[in-house]
Tab-separated table of C-alpha atoms in Angstrom:
chain	number	residue	atom	x	y	z
A	1	MET	CA	-0.102	0.002	0.093
A	2	SER	CA	1.370	3.573	-0.679
A	3	ASP	CA	2.526	5.768	1.933
A	4	LEU	CA	0.049	7.040	4.482
A	5	ALA	CA	0.156	10.952	3.642
A	6	VAL	CA	-1.809	12.462	6.309
A	7	SER	CA	-2.543	16.228	5.980
A	8	THR	CA	-2.990	18.750	8.570
A	9	GLY	CA	-6.660	18.794	7.809
A	10	LEU	CA	-7.211	15.317	8.799
A	11	LEU	CA	-5.957	15.962	12.155
A	12	ASP	CA	-8.622	18.677	12.727
A	13	ARG	CA	-11.434	16.378	11.244
A	14	ALA	CA	-13.084	15.939	14.502
A	15	LEU	CA	-13.286	19.695	14.950
A	16	ARG	CA	-14.423	20.650	11.402
A	17	ARG	CA	-17.122	18.187	11.699
A	18	VAL	CA	-19.008	20.264	14.063
A	19	THR	CA	-18.736	23.556	12.451
A	20	SER	CA	-22.277	23.060	10.675
A	21	LEU	CA	-23.804	22.342	14.184
A	22	TRP	CA	-22.080	25.555	15.522
A	23	ARG	CA	-23.614	27.574	12.781
A	24	ASP	CA	-27.102	26.104	13.290
A	25	MET	CA	-26.684	26.838	17.160
A	26	ALA	CA	-25.534	30.318	16.367
A	27	GLY	CA	-27.643	31.363	13.660
A	28	SER	CA	-25.680	33.716	11.281
A	29	ALA	CA	-22.234	34.251	12.108
A	30	SER	CA	-19.561	36.556	10.267
A	31	ALA	CA	-15.849	37.205	10.862
A	32	GLY	CA	-14.804	40.640	11.047
A	33	ALA	CA	-12.019	43.060	12.120
A	34	GLU	CA	-10.625	43.100	15.806
A	35	GLU	CA	-13.597	45.579	16.763
A	36	ASP	CA	-16.296	43.257	15.354
A	37	PHE	CA	-14.748	40.340	17.277
A	38	ALA	CA	-14.530	42.326	20.560
A	39	ALA	CA	-18.284	43.226	20.220
A	40	GLN	CA	-19.184	39.657	19.963
A	41	MET	CA	-17.105	39.004	23.109
A	42	ARG	CA	-18.656	41.681	24.966
A	43	ALA	CA	-21.935	40.207	24.012
A	44	CYS	CA	-20.742	36.748	25.469
A	45	LEU	CA	-19.570	38.371	28.783
A	46	GLU	CA	-23.015	40.304	29.170
A	47	ALA	CA	-24.694	36.788	29.322
A	48	ARG	CA	-27.987	37.972	28.435
A	49	GLY	CA	-30.758	35.430	28.325
A	50	GLY	CA	-30.478	31.839	29.160
A	51	GLU	CA	-28.252	28.681	28.825
A	52	VAL	CA	-29.432	28.192	25.343
A	53	SER	CA	-28.548	31.906	24.185
A	54	ALA	CA	-25.132	31.623	25.960
A	55	ARG	CA	-24.118	28.416	24.140
A	56	ALA	CA	-25.460	30.006	20.844
A	57	ARG	CA	-23.300	33.114	21.273
A	58	ALA	CA	-20.271	30.974	22.317
A	59	ALA	CA	-20.881	28.721	19.186
A	60	GLY	CA	-21.149	32.034	17.093
A	61	LEU	CA	-17.857	33.494	18.326
A	62	ALA	CA	-16.156	30.057	17.671
A	63	GLN	CA	-17.614	29.852	14.155
A	64	ALA	CA	-16.283	33.426	13.541
A	65	TYR	CA	-12.789	32.465	14.405
A	66	LEU	CA	-12.967	29.369	12.024
A	67	ASP	CA	-14.470	31.515	9.154
A	68	ALA	CA	-11.761	34.216	9.435
A	69	ASP	CA	-8.440	34.133	7.317
A	70	HIS	CA	-4.747	34.021	9.006
A	71	ALA	CA	-4.920	37.689	9.631
A	72	GLY	CA	-8.505	37.725	10.737
A	73	ARG	CA	-7.558	34.882	13.244
A	74	GLY	CA	-4.860	37.202	14.661
A	75	ASP	CA	-7.494	40.024	15.150
A	76	PHE	CA	-9.550	37.638	17.110
A	77	LEU	CA	-6.752	36.784	19.396
A	78	ARG	CA	-5.805	40.504	19.965
A	79	ALA	CA	-9.440	41.208	20.652
A	80	LEU	CA	-9.499	38.508	23.097
A	81	ALA	CA	-6.279	39.566	24.815
A	82	SER	CA	-7.843	43.143	25.275
A	83	PHE	CA	-10.248	41.609	27.760
A	84	ASP	CA	-7.694	42.078	30.514
A	85	SER	CA	-8.309	42.846	34.238
A	86	ASP	CA	-9.659	46.363	34.905
A	87	PRO	CA	-6.769	48.234	36.472
A	88	ASP	CA	-9.032	50.672	38.411
A	89	ALA	CA	-10.876	47.641	39.998
A	90	VAL	CA	-7.533	45.966	40.683
A	91	ARG	CA	-6.326	49.175	42.373
A	92	ALA	CA	-9.366	49.627	44.407
A	93	ALA	CA	-9.483	46.029	45.592
A	94	TRP	CA	-5.742	46.298	46.563
A	95	GLU	CA	-6.388	49.427	48.392
A	96	LYS	CA	-9.174	47.662	50.485
A	97	VAL	CA	-6.524	44.671	51.281
A	98	ALA	CA	-4.087	47.440	52.534
A	99	ALA	CA	-6.584	49.082	54.539
A	100	ALA	CA	-8.117	45.969	56.097
A	101	THR	CA	-7.492	45.718	59.955
A	102	GLY	CA	-9.037	42.422	61.158
A	103	VAL	CA	-8.423	38.925	59.909
A	104	ALA	CA	-12.036	38.629	58.374
A	105	GLU	CA	-11.979	41.992	56.786
A	106	ARG	CA	-8.603	41.092	55.272
A	107	ALA	CA	-9.695	37.771	54.131
A	108	ALA	CA	-12.855	39.276	52.474
A	109	ALA	CA	-10.877	41.783	50.816
A	110	LYS	CA	-8.342	39.401	49.602
A	111	ALA	CA	-11.036	37.366	47.840
A	112	ARG	CA	-12.492	40.531	46.200
A	113	LEU	CA	-8.869	41.299	44.800
A	114	ARG	CA	-8.646	37.899	43.474
A	115	ARG	CA	-11.848	38.239	41.502
A	116	ALA	CA	-10.786	41.706	40.433
A	117	LEU	CA	-7.433	40.250	38.990
A	118	GLU	CA	-9.145	37.593	37.204
A	119	PRO	CA	-9.428	38.763	33.353
A	120	PRO	CA	-12.834	38.547	31.571
A	121	ARG	CA	-11.104	36.637	28.829
A	122	LEU	CA	-10.811	33.483	31.149
A	123	ARG	CA	-14.671	33.647	31.294
A	124	LEU	CA	-14.968	33.776	27.724
A	125	LEU	CA	-12.647	30.784	27.183
A	126	THR	CA	-14.545	28.852	29.798
A	127	GLN	CA	-17.747	29.422	27.706
A	128	PHE	CA	-16.666	27.572	24.991
A	129	THR	CA	-16.810	24.222	27.014
A	130	ALA	CA	-20.472	24.444	26.799
A	131	ILE	CA	-20.442	23.635	22.906
A	132	PRO	CA	-19.486	20.565	21.122
A	133	ASP	CA	-15.921	19.966	20.976
A	134	GLY	CA	-15.276	23.202	22.694
A	135	VAL	CA	-12.246	21.984	24.672
A	136	LYS	CA	-10.583	20.936	21.492
A	137	PHE	CA	-11.418	24.325	20.098
A	138	VAL	CA	-9.619	26.137	23.113
A	139	VAL	CA	-6.602	23.728	22.637
A	140	ASN	CA	-6.483	24.756	19.041
A	141	LEU	CA	-6.830	28.308	19.827
A	142	ARG	CA	-3.668	28.362	22.012
A	143	ALA	CA	-2.000	26.440	19.302
A	144	ASP	CA	-2.512	29.155	17.092
A	145	LEU	CA	-1.740	31.918	19.676
A	146	ILE	CA	1.848	30.122	20.495
A	147	ALA	CA	2.631	30.319	16.686
A	148	ARG	CA	2.241	34.112	16.551
A	149	MET	CA	2.530	35.757	19.954
A	150	LYS	CA	6.368	36.318	19.847
A	151	GLY	CA	7.090	40.041	20.188
A	152	GLU	CA	3.375	41.160	21.199
A	153	PRO	CA	3.213	41.388	25.126
A	154	MET	CA	-0.528	41.312	25.087
A	155	LEU	CA	-0.505	38.017	23.369
A	156	GLU	CA	2.157	36.800	25.655
A	157	ALA	CA	0.006	37.679	28.623
A	158	LEU	CA	-3.130	35.983	27.074
A	159	GLU	CA	-0.798	32.697	26.470
A	160	GLY	CA	-0.213	32.616	30.303
A	161	ASP	CA	-3.776	32.669	31.146
A	162	PHE	CA	-4.303	29.900	28.586
A	163	ARG	CA	-1.670	27.708	30.104
A	164	THR	CA	-3.085	28.078	33.470
A	165	LEU	CA	-6.573	27.261	32.580
A	166	LEU	CA	-5.576	24.296	30.332
A	167	ALA	CA	-3.292	23.028	32.950
A	168	ALA	CA	-6.199	22.813	35.291
A	169	TRP	CA	-8.495	21.257	32.750
A	170	PHE	CA	-5.903	18.635	31.817
A	171	ASP	CA	-4.821	17.613	35.166
A	172	VAL	CA	-3.505	14.070	35.067
A	173	GLY	CA	-6.318	13.039	37.519
A	174	PHE	CA	-8.926	13.644	34.722
A	175	LEU	CA	-7.017	11.828	32.034
A	176	GLU	CA	-7.696	8.275	30.982
A	177	LEU	CA	-4.949	5.940	29.850
A	178	ARG	CA	-6.017	3.610	27.077
A	179	ALA	CA	-4.286	0.967	24.924
A	180	ILE	CA	-4.397	1.411	21.119
A	181	ASP	CA	-4.119	-1.860	19.178
A	182	TRP	CA	-5.003	-3.052	15.644
A	183	SER	CA	-8.763	-3.631	16.487
A	184	SER	CA	-8.896	0.254	17.611
A	185	PRO	CA	-11.112	2.491	15.310
A	186	ALA	CA	-9.701	3.560	11.986
A	187	SER	CA	-10.081	7.147	12.776
A	188	LEU	CA	-7.779	6.847	15.809
A	189	LEU	CA	-5.279	4.767	13.899
A	190	GLU	CA	-5.075	7.437	11.291
A	191	LYS	CA	-4.537	9.982	13.893
A	192	LEU	CA	-1.686	7.673	15.357
A	193	VAL	CA	-0.074	7.842	11.909
A	194	GLY	CA	-0.455	11.659	11.579
A	195	TYR	CA	0.884	12.526	15.061
A	196	GLU	CA	3.779	10.137	14.857
A	197	ALA	CA	6.818	12.598	14.705
A	198	VAL	CA	9.915	10.441	15.932
A	199	HIS	CA	9.850	7.677	13.512
A	200	ARG	CA	7.310	8.200	10.750
A	201	ILE	CA	4.744	5.331	9.995
A	202	ARG	CA	4.973	4.871	6.375
A	203	THR	CA	2.520	2.186	5.508
A	204	TRP	CA	-0.372	0.196	6.902
A	205	ARG	CA	1.974	-2.785	7.196
A	206	ASP	CA	4.370	-0.613	9.244
A	207	LEU	CA	1.501	0.469	11.553
A	208	LYS	CA	0.315	-3.001	11.951
A	209	ASN	CA	3.967	-4.221	12.962
A	210	ARG	CA	3.993	-1.637	15.744
A	211	LEU	CA	0.697	-2.744	17.092
A	212	ASP	CA	1.497	-6.600	16.986
A	213	SER	CA	1.327	-8.939	20.144
A	214	ASP	CA	5.104	-8.257	20.942
A	215	ARG	CA	4.228	-4.520	20.951
A	216	ARG	CA	2.154	-2.069	22.945
A	217	CYS	CA	0.715	1.439	22.465
A	218	TYR	CA	-0.876	3.416	25.165
A	219	ALA	CA	-2.440	7.075	25.028
A	220	PHE	CA	-3.907	9.475	27.612
A	221	PHE	CA	-7.284	10.908	26.483
A	222	HIS	CA	-9.147	13.604	28.166
A	223	PRO	CA	-13.085	12.979	28.688
A	224	ARG	CA	-13.866	16.132	26.723
A	225	MET	CA	-11.697	15.072	23.634
A	226	PRO	CA	-12.262	11.386	23.697
A	227	GLU	CA	-11.220	10.848	19.989
A	228	GLU	CA	-8.106	12.783	20.461
A	229	PRO	CA	-4.884	11.275	22.087
A	230	LEU	CA	-2.983	13.845	24.146
A	231	ILE	CA	0.315	11.921	24.137
A	232	PHE	CA	1.169	8.266	23.331
A	233	VAL	CA	4.038	6.016	23.854
A	234	GLU	CA	4.976	2.797	21.697
A	235	VAL	CA	6.760	0.011	23.283
A	236	ALA	CA	8.527	-2.915	22.148
A	237	LEU	CA	8.788	-6.339	24.117
A	238	VAL	CA	12.321	-7.672	23.486
A	239	LYS	CA	15.233	-9.370	25.032
A	240	GLY	CA	17.937	-7.016	26.162
A	241	LEU	CA	18.505	-3.138	25.485
A	242	ALA	CA	17.680	-2.427	21.859
A	243	ASP	CA	20.462	-0.599	20.009
A	244	ASN	CA	19.098	0.095	16.562
A	245	VAL	CA	15.793	1.654	15.688
A	246	GLN	CA	15.830	0.117	12.098
A	247	ALA	CA	16.181	-3.190	13.328
A	248	LEU	CA	13.416	-2.604	16.138
A	249	LEU	CA	10.879	-1.710	13.464
A	250	ASP	CA	11.904	-4.251	10.720
A	251	GLU	CA	8.597	-5.432	9.571
A	252	LYS	CA	10.160	-8.768	8.471
A	253	ALA	CA	11.510	-9.474	11.792
A	254	PRO	CA	10.020	-12.578	13.329
A	255	LEU	CA	7.405	-11.996	15.772
A	256	GLN	CA	8.679	-12.408	19.482
A	257	ASP	CA	6.849	-14.125	22.355
A	258	PRO	CA	6.297	-11.329	24.824
A	259	ARG	CA	6.301	-13.774	27.693
A	260	LYS	CA	9.987	-14.507	27.151
A	261	ALA	CA	10.864	-10.848	26.713
A	262	ASP	CA	12.887	-9.392	29.627
A	263	THR	CA	12.900	-5.662	28.574
A	264	ALA	CA	10.280	-3.179	27.520
A	265	ILE	CA	11.630	-0.521	25.191
A	266	PHE	CA	9.980	2.813	24.845
A	267	TYR	CA	10.831	3.867	21.429
A	268	SER	CA	8.637	6.684	20.494
A	269	ILE	CA	6.919	9.182	22.513
A	270	ASN	CA	4.760	11.890	20.795
A	271	ASN	CA	2.895	14.788	22.104
A	272	CYS	CA	-0.115	15.213	19.840
A	273	GLN	CA	-1.540	18.541	20.815
A	274	ARG	CA	0.547	21.741	20.212
A	275	GLY	CA	-2.018	23.496	22.152
A	276	LEU	CA	-0.914	21.646	25.262
A	277	ASP	CA	2.926	22.532	25.038
A	278	GLY	CA	4.355	23.036	28.423
A	279	ILE	CA	1.457	21.010	30.087
A	280	SER	CA	3.456	17.971	31.032
A	281	PHE	CA	1.889	14.556	31.485
A	282	GLY	CA	4.735	12.353	29.895
A	283	ASN	CA	6.284	11.514	33.113
A	284	PHE	CA	2.924	10.285	34.408
A	285	LEU	CA	2.371	8.360	31.075
A	286	ILE	CA	5.648	6.504	31.430
A	287	LYS	CA	5.233	5.560	34.942
A	288	ARG	CA	1.616	4.338	34.423
A	289	VAL	CA	2.809	2.185	31.563
A	290	VAL	CA	5.649	0.731	33.531
A	291	ALA	CA	3.099	-0.244	36.312
A	292	LEU	CA	0.776	-1.843	33.708
A	293	LEU	CA	3.506	-3.784	31.900
A	294	SER	CA	4.893	-4.890	35.149
A	295	ALA	CA	1.451	-6.330	36.238
A	296	GLU	CA	0.845	-7.889	32.644
A	297	PHE	CA	4.401	-9.488	32.185
A	298	GLY	CA	6.253	-10.714	35.330
A	299	ASN	CA	9.237	-11.599	33.058
A	300	LEU	CA	10.054	-8.109	32.310
A	301	LYS	CA	13.259	-6.949	34.366
A	302	ALA	CA	14.034	-3.632	32.702
A	303	PHE	CA	12.174	-0.634	31.343
A	304	ALA	CA	14.365	1.491	28.929
A	305	THR	CA	13.944	3.810	26.018
A	306	LEU	CA	15.626	3.748	22.586
A	307	SER	CA	15.823	7.494	22.218
A	308	PRO	CA	16.941	10.130	19.716
A	309	ILE	CA	19.660	12.684	20.395
A	310	PRO	CA	18.064	15.476	18.269
A	311	GLY	CA	20.410	18.358	19.270
A	312	PHE	CA	23.794	16.362	19.068
A	313	ARG	CA	24.886	16.961	15.416
A	314	ARG	CA	24.102	20.797	15.796
A	315	TRP	CA	26.230	20.996	18.930
A	316	LEU	CA	28.880	18.753	17.357
A	317	GLU	CA	29.119	21.050	14.419
A	318	GLU	CA	29.421	24.155	16.711
A	319	ARG	CA	32.239	22.474	18.621
A	320	ILE	CA	34.028	21.649	15.250
A	321	ALA	CA	33.478	25.344	14.117
A	322	ALA	CA	35.284	26.465	17.343
A	323	ALA	CA	38.200	23.906	16.415
A	324	ASP	CA	37.489	22.151	19.751
A	325	VAL	CA	40.474	19.828	19.984
A	326	ALA	CA	38.989	17.652	22.732
A	327	LEU	CA	36.732	16.153	19.978
A	328	ILE	CA	39.157	14.061	18.508
A	329	ASN	CA	43.056	13.157	18.959
A	330	GLU	CA	45.474	12.827	16.091
A	331	GLU	CA	45.437	8.996	16.530
A	332	GLU	CA	41.756	8.782	15.920
A	333	ALA	CA	41.995	11.255	13.003
A	334	ALA	CA	44.721	9.153	11.381
A	335	ALA	CA	42.440	6.066	11.689
A	336	LEU	CA	39.678	8.017	9.968
A	337	ARG	CA	42.069	8.937	7.281
A	338	THR	CA	42.994	5.232	6.659
A	339	ALA	CA	39.598	3.942	6.498
A	340	LEU	CA	38.123	6.731	4.413
A	341	PRO	CA	37.083	5.610	0.776
A	342	PRO	CA	38.930	7.187	-2.022
A	343	ASP	CA	36.256	9.661	-3.006
A	344	LEU	CA	36.387	11.187	0.516
A	345	ALA	CA	40.060	12.269	0.206
A	346	LEU	CA	41.479	14.965	-2.135
A	347	PRO	CA	43.251	13.622	-5.327
A	348	ALA	CA	46.970	13.892	-5.300
A	349	PRO	CA	48.636	15.488	-8.385
A	350	ALA	CA	49.645	12.925	-10.926
A	351	THR	CA	53.537	12.571	-11.256
A	352	ASP	CA	54.625	11.765	-14.872
A	353	GLY	CA	51.304	10.412	-15.772
A	354	ALA	CA	51.318	7.849	-12.801
A	355	VAL	CA	48.179	7.125	-11.062
A	356	VAL	CA	48.533	8.411	-7.399
A	357	ALA	CA	46.220	7.557	-4.703
A	358	PRO	CA	43.896	10.076	-3.270
A	359	ARG	CA	45.226	11.972	-0.047
A	360	PRO	CA	43.630	14.131	2.628
A	361	PRO	CA	44.339	17.845	2.274
A	362	ALA	CA	47.796	18.940	3.276
A	363	GLY	CA	47.918	20.281	6.814
A	364	GLU	CA	44.589	19.002	7.886
A	365	THR	CA	44.006	19.104	11.328
A	366	SER	CA	42.198	16.228	13.487
A	367	VAL	CA	39.081	18.331	13.762
A	368	GLN	CA	38.966	19.255	10.076
A	369	ALA	CA	39.332	15.464	9.321
A	370	LEU	CA	36.277	14.861	11.463
A	371	ALA	CA	34.234	17.633	9.714
A	372	ARG	CA	35.294	16.340	6.316
A	373	VAL	CA	33.793	12.665	7.506
A	374	LEU	CA	30.628	14.298	9.022
A	375	SER	CA	29.927	16.103	5.880
A	376	ARG	CA	29.259	12.901	3.911
A	377	ARG	CA	26.558	10.624	5.281
A	378	MET	CA	27.418	7.796	2.823
A	379	ALA	CA	30.831	7.466	4.675
A	380	VAL	CA	29.374	6.151	7.757
A	381	ARG	CA	27.942	3.240	5.482
A	382	GLU	CA	31.473	1.859	5.234
A	383	GLU	CA	32.151	-0.437	7.837
A	384	ALA	CA	35.722	0.690	8.363
A	385	VAL	CA	34.777	4.271	8.489
A	386	ALA	CA	32.045	3.599	10.838
A	387	LYS	CA	34.345	1.612	13.224
A	388	ALA	CA	37.010	4.396	13.032
A	389	LEU	CA	34.273	7.127	13.840
A	390	ASP	CA	32.437	5.275	16.666
A	391	PRO	CA	34.776	6.044	19.452
A	392	VAL	CA	34.938	9.636	18.615
A	393	LEU	CA	31.111	9.941	18.412
A	394	LEU	CA	30.679	7.900	21.692
A	395	ARG	CA	33.008	10.281	23.623
A	396	ALA	CA	31.521	13.521	22.260
A	397	CYS	CA	27.997	12.242	22.871
A	398	ALA	CA	28.596	11.515	26.622
A	399	ARG	CA	29.987	14.795	27.051
A	400	TYR	CA	27.011	16.560	25.387
A	401	LEU	CA	24.453	14.553	27.518
A	402	LEU	CA	26.070	14.690	30.785
A	403	ALA	CA	28.046	18.205	30.772
A	404	GLU	CA	26.446	20.386	28.309
A	405	GLY	CA	23.744	22.931	29.392
A	406	GLY	CA	21.746	25.696	27.746
A	407	ARG	CA	20.761	28.768	29.338
A	408	ASP	CA	20.276	26.945	32.672
A	409	PRO	CA	23.499	25.018	33.063
A	410	LYS	CA	21.882	22.553	35.351
A	411	ARG	CA	19.507	21.521	32.636
A	412	ALA	CA	20.559	19.016	29.901
A	413	ARG	CA	20.992	20.808	26.682
A	414	ASP	CA	19.284	18.060	24.553
A	415	PRO	CA	15.543	18.282	24.914
A	416	VAL	CA	15.059	14.556	24.965
A	417	ALA	CA	17.556	13.999	27.662
A	418	HIS	CA	15.968	16.691	29.815
A	419	PHE	CA	12.732	15.012	29.511
A	420	HIS	CA	13.836	11.801	30.553
A	421	LEU	CA	16.231	12.920	33.121
A	422	SER	CA	13.466	15.144	34.606
A	423	ASN	CA	11.349	12.093	34.899
A	424	GLY	CA	13.758	10.015	36.893
A	425	ALA	CA	15.633	7.987	34.140
A	426	ARG	CA	19.346	7.559	33.958
A	427	VAL	CA	21.553	7.500	30.786
A	428	GLU	CA	22.309	3.733	30.463
A	429	ARG	CA	23.861	3.059	27.030
A	430	LEU	CA	24.948	4.976	23.867
A	431	ASN	CA	24.451	3.312	20.528
A	432	PRO	CA	26.430	4.617	17.481
A	433	ARG	CA	24.837	3.798	14.189
A	434	GLY	CA	21.333	3.396	16.023
A	435	ASP	CA	19.566	5.388	13.596
A	436	VAL	CA	20.967	5.187	10.135
A	437	SER	CA	18.023	7.162	8.439
A	438	GLU	CA	18.589	10.506	6.782
A	439	LYS	CA	16.840	12.182	9.770
A	440	GLY	CA	18.890	10.039	12.204
A	441	TRP	CA	22.262	11.324	10.529
A	442	ARG	CA	21.043	14.797	10.144
A	443	GLU	CA	19.908	15.236	13.727
A	444	SER	CA	22.029	12.736	15.834
A	445	ALA	CA	24.946	11.873	13.513
A	446	GLY	CA	23.230	8.280	13.694
A	447	MET	CA	23.534	8.076	17.682
A	448	MET	CA	20.678	6.822	19.705
A	449	VAL	CA	20.783	6.426	23.644
A	450	ASN	CA	19.143	4.063	26.036
A	451	TYR	CA	17.624	5.840	29.201
A	452	LEU	CA	16.792	3.292	31.841
A	453	TYR	CA	13.779	3.596	34.229
A	454	ASP	CA	14.583	1.929	37.374
A	455	PRO	CA	11.404	1.843	39.412
A	456	ALA	CA	13.526	1.714	42.629
A	457	LYS	CA	15.645	4.759	41.779
A	458	ILE	CA	13.164	7.098	39.521
A	459	GLU	CA	12.228	9.368	42.453
A	460	ASP	CA	15.865	9.675	43.698
A	461	TYR	CA	17.049	10.312	40.127
A	462	HIS	CA	14.507	12.922	39.615
A	463	GLU	CA	14.998	14.710	42.858
A	464	GLU	CA	18.711	14.671	42.190
A	465	TYR	CA	18.407	16.307	38.591
A	466	ALA	CA	15.392	18.704	39.544
A	467	GLY	CA	17.151	20.057	42.649
A	468	GLU	CA	21.102	19.881	41.945
A	469	GLY	CA	21.226	19.273	38.212
A	470	LYS	CA	22.704	15.905	38.674
A	471	ARG	CA	22.479	13.594	35.464
A	472	ALA	CA	22.166	10.002	36.411
A	473	ALA	CA	24.343	7.850	34.045
A	474	SER	CA	25.843	4.221	34.120
A	475	SER	CA	29.505	3.977	34.972
A	476	ALA	CA	30.174	3.192	31.511
A	477	VAL	CA	28.741	6.312	30.090
A	478	ARG	CA	30.158	8.328	32.740
A	479	LYS	CA	33.683	6.999	31.988
A	480	LEU	CA	33.279	8.263	28.490
A	481	ALA	CA	32.563	11.820	29.691
A	482	LYS	CA	35.457	11.630	32.029
A	483	GLY	CA	37.292	15.107	32.175
A	484	PHE	CA	33.941	17.013	31.517
A	485	ILE	CA	31.751	16.215	34.448
């Protein structure tokens, strides 16, 4: 079967199917400029009439946003942002708090201050929950806001309100964990394909392979978005730590008996809703899945990931540009030069018509030799070159994961590393040539990493990383990073 090309429109099908219902509820709805949107919003806040009228107004406002073009939707968000707290009311309420004398009077004044501080736009957003798929609408609205808020203080303040509201609505206590398998509804399987961003699902056979009896897939759902996964994880039940994702996803590989597996490999974790960025439930998902798998398969001894390292190649190129001599020594560079196929060396000038073997550039440094190899992806498909490159990448990758930080030096620079370390995992093993796809080479120079989740150590590792920035790692990986940690 041909590749499963899933358009952006497919992902919003559940929302689009209710637009006609919204039109019916709202009567005539028209999209206009910022002032027109503001007028509709004021009508919603005035709350004239009963519940049916309120729902009709909310549906009309939602439909007006959906009918607007890109610029019009920006006007909608700016109009929404303008419904901020009344500064005069806030000032008066604060003066009441400052003037209060008794405990009871001060408590009452603080309650009035809290009400004054609450912006009317929060009430507007809450009104959307009364219409079909209204929660999904609010999630999508925040996704649009995130994409266009940079440099606009009012939109950035509005985004903070969105985040606070959605964090309460999507508290993990409200979420339902469900297994997804081949018998799940086709519409849900289509969404699984569309939301998979780590290792693209190319065919129905590929999808079926990922949902076979030696695999598991789990997702969190919200009761007001029952057909929309929020985040999902794909798991392979295998023997030992997996070290190559192409082998792990090989459709022709024989089916394994999950009762004989000793390791659960989490090989793909995907957040599905852009509008829920920054609202974390991935750590709860992993812990819940560990508990479920432990109960189902008593033979499982280890729970680990096979994860990409998406920032490694970029960091490596930065260090090469800075001529970082710690990346590679002359002995390793010489091994690379010896292993390189002829087309990766500069041709030597011919002498008296004789054919002279290609040679590396004169005066090439060790770091330049590394750069020359990394510039050609096909080079790592040569076994001799790959073997010469492996120790260099292993050492650099250990340094990147355990020693490199971003603006916060205590936080791992790599986003996937930060996610797993903050969830209480440890860096267990590095795998050169773990992902030999174009994407794997471009982002991670082919490297992958196993993060191990040890149920007995998860909380300790989490506390050490969150509090002190200490990054848990196996002794083998720490040895590779010696001198930098």
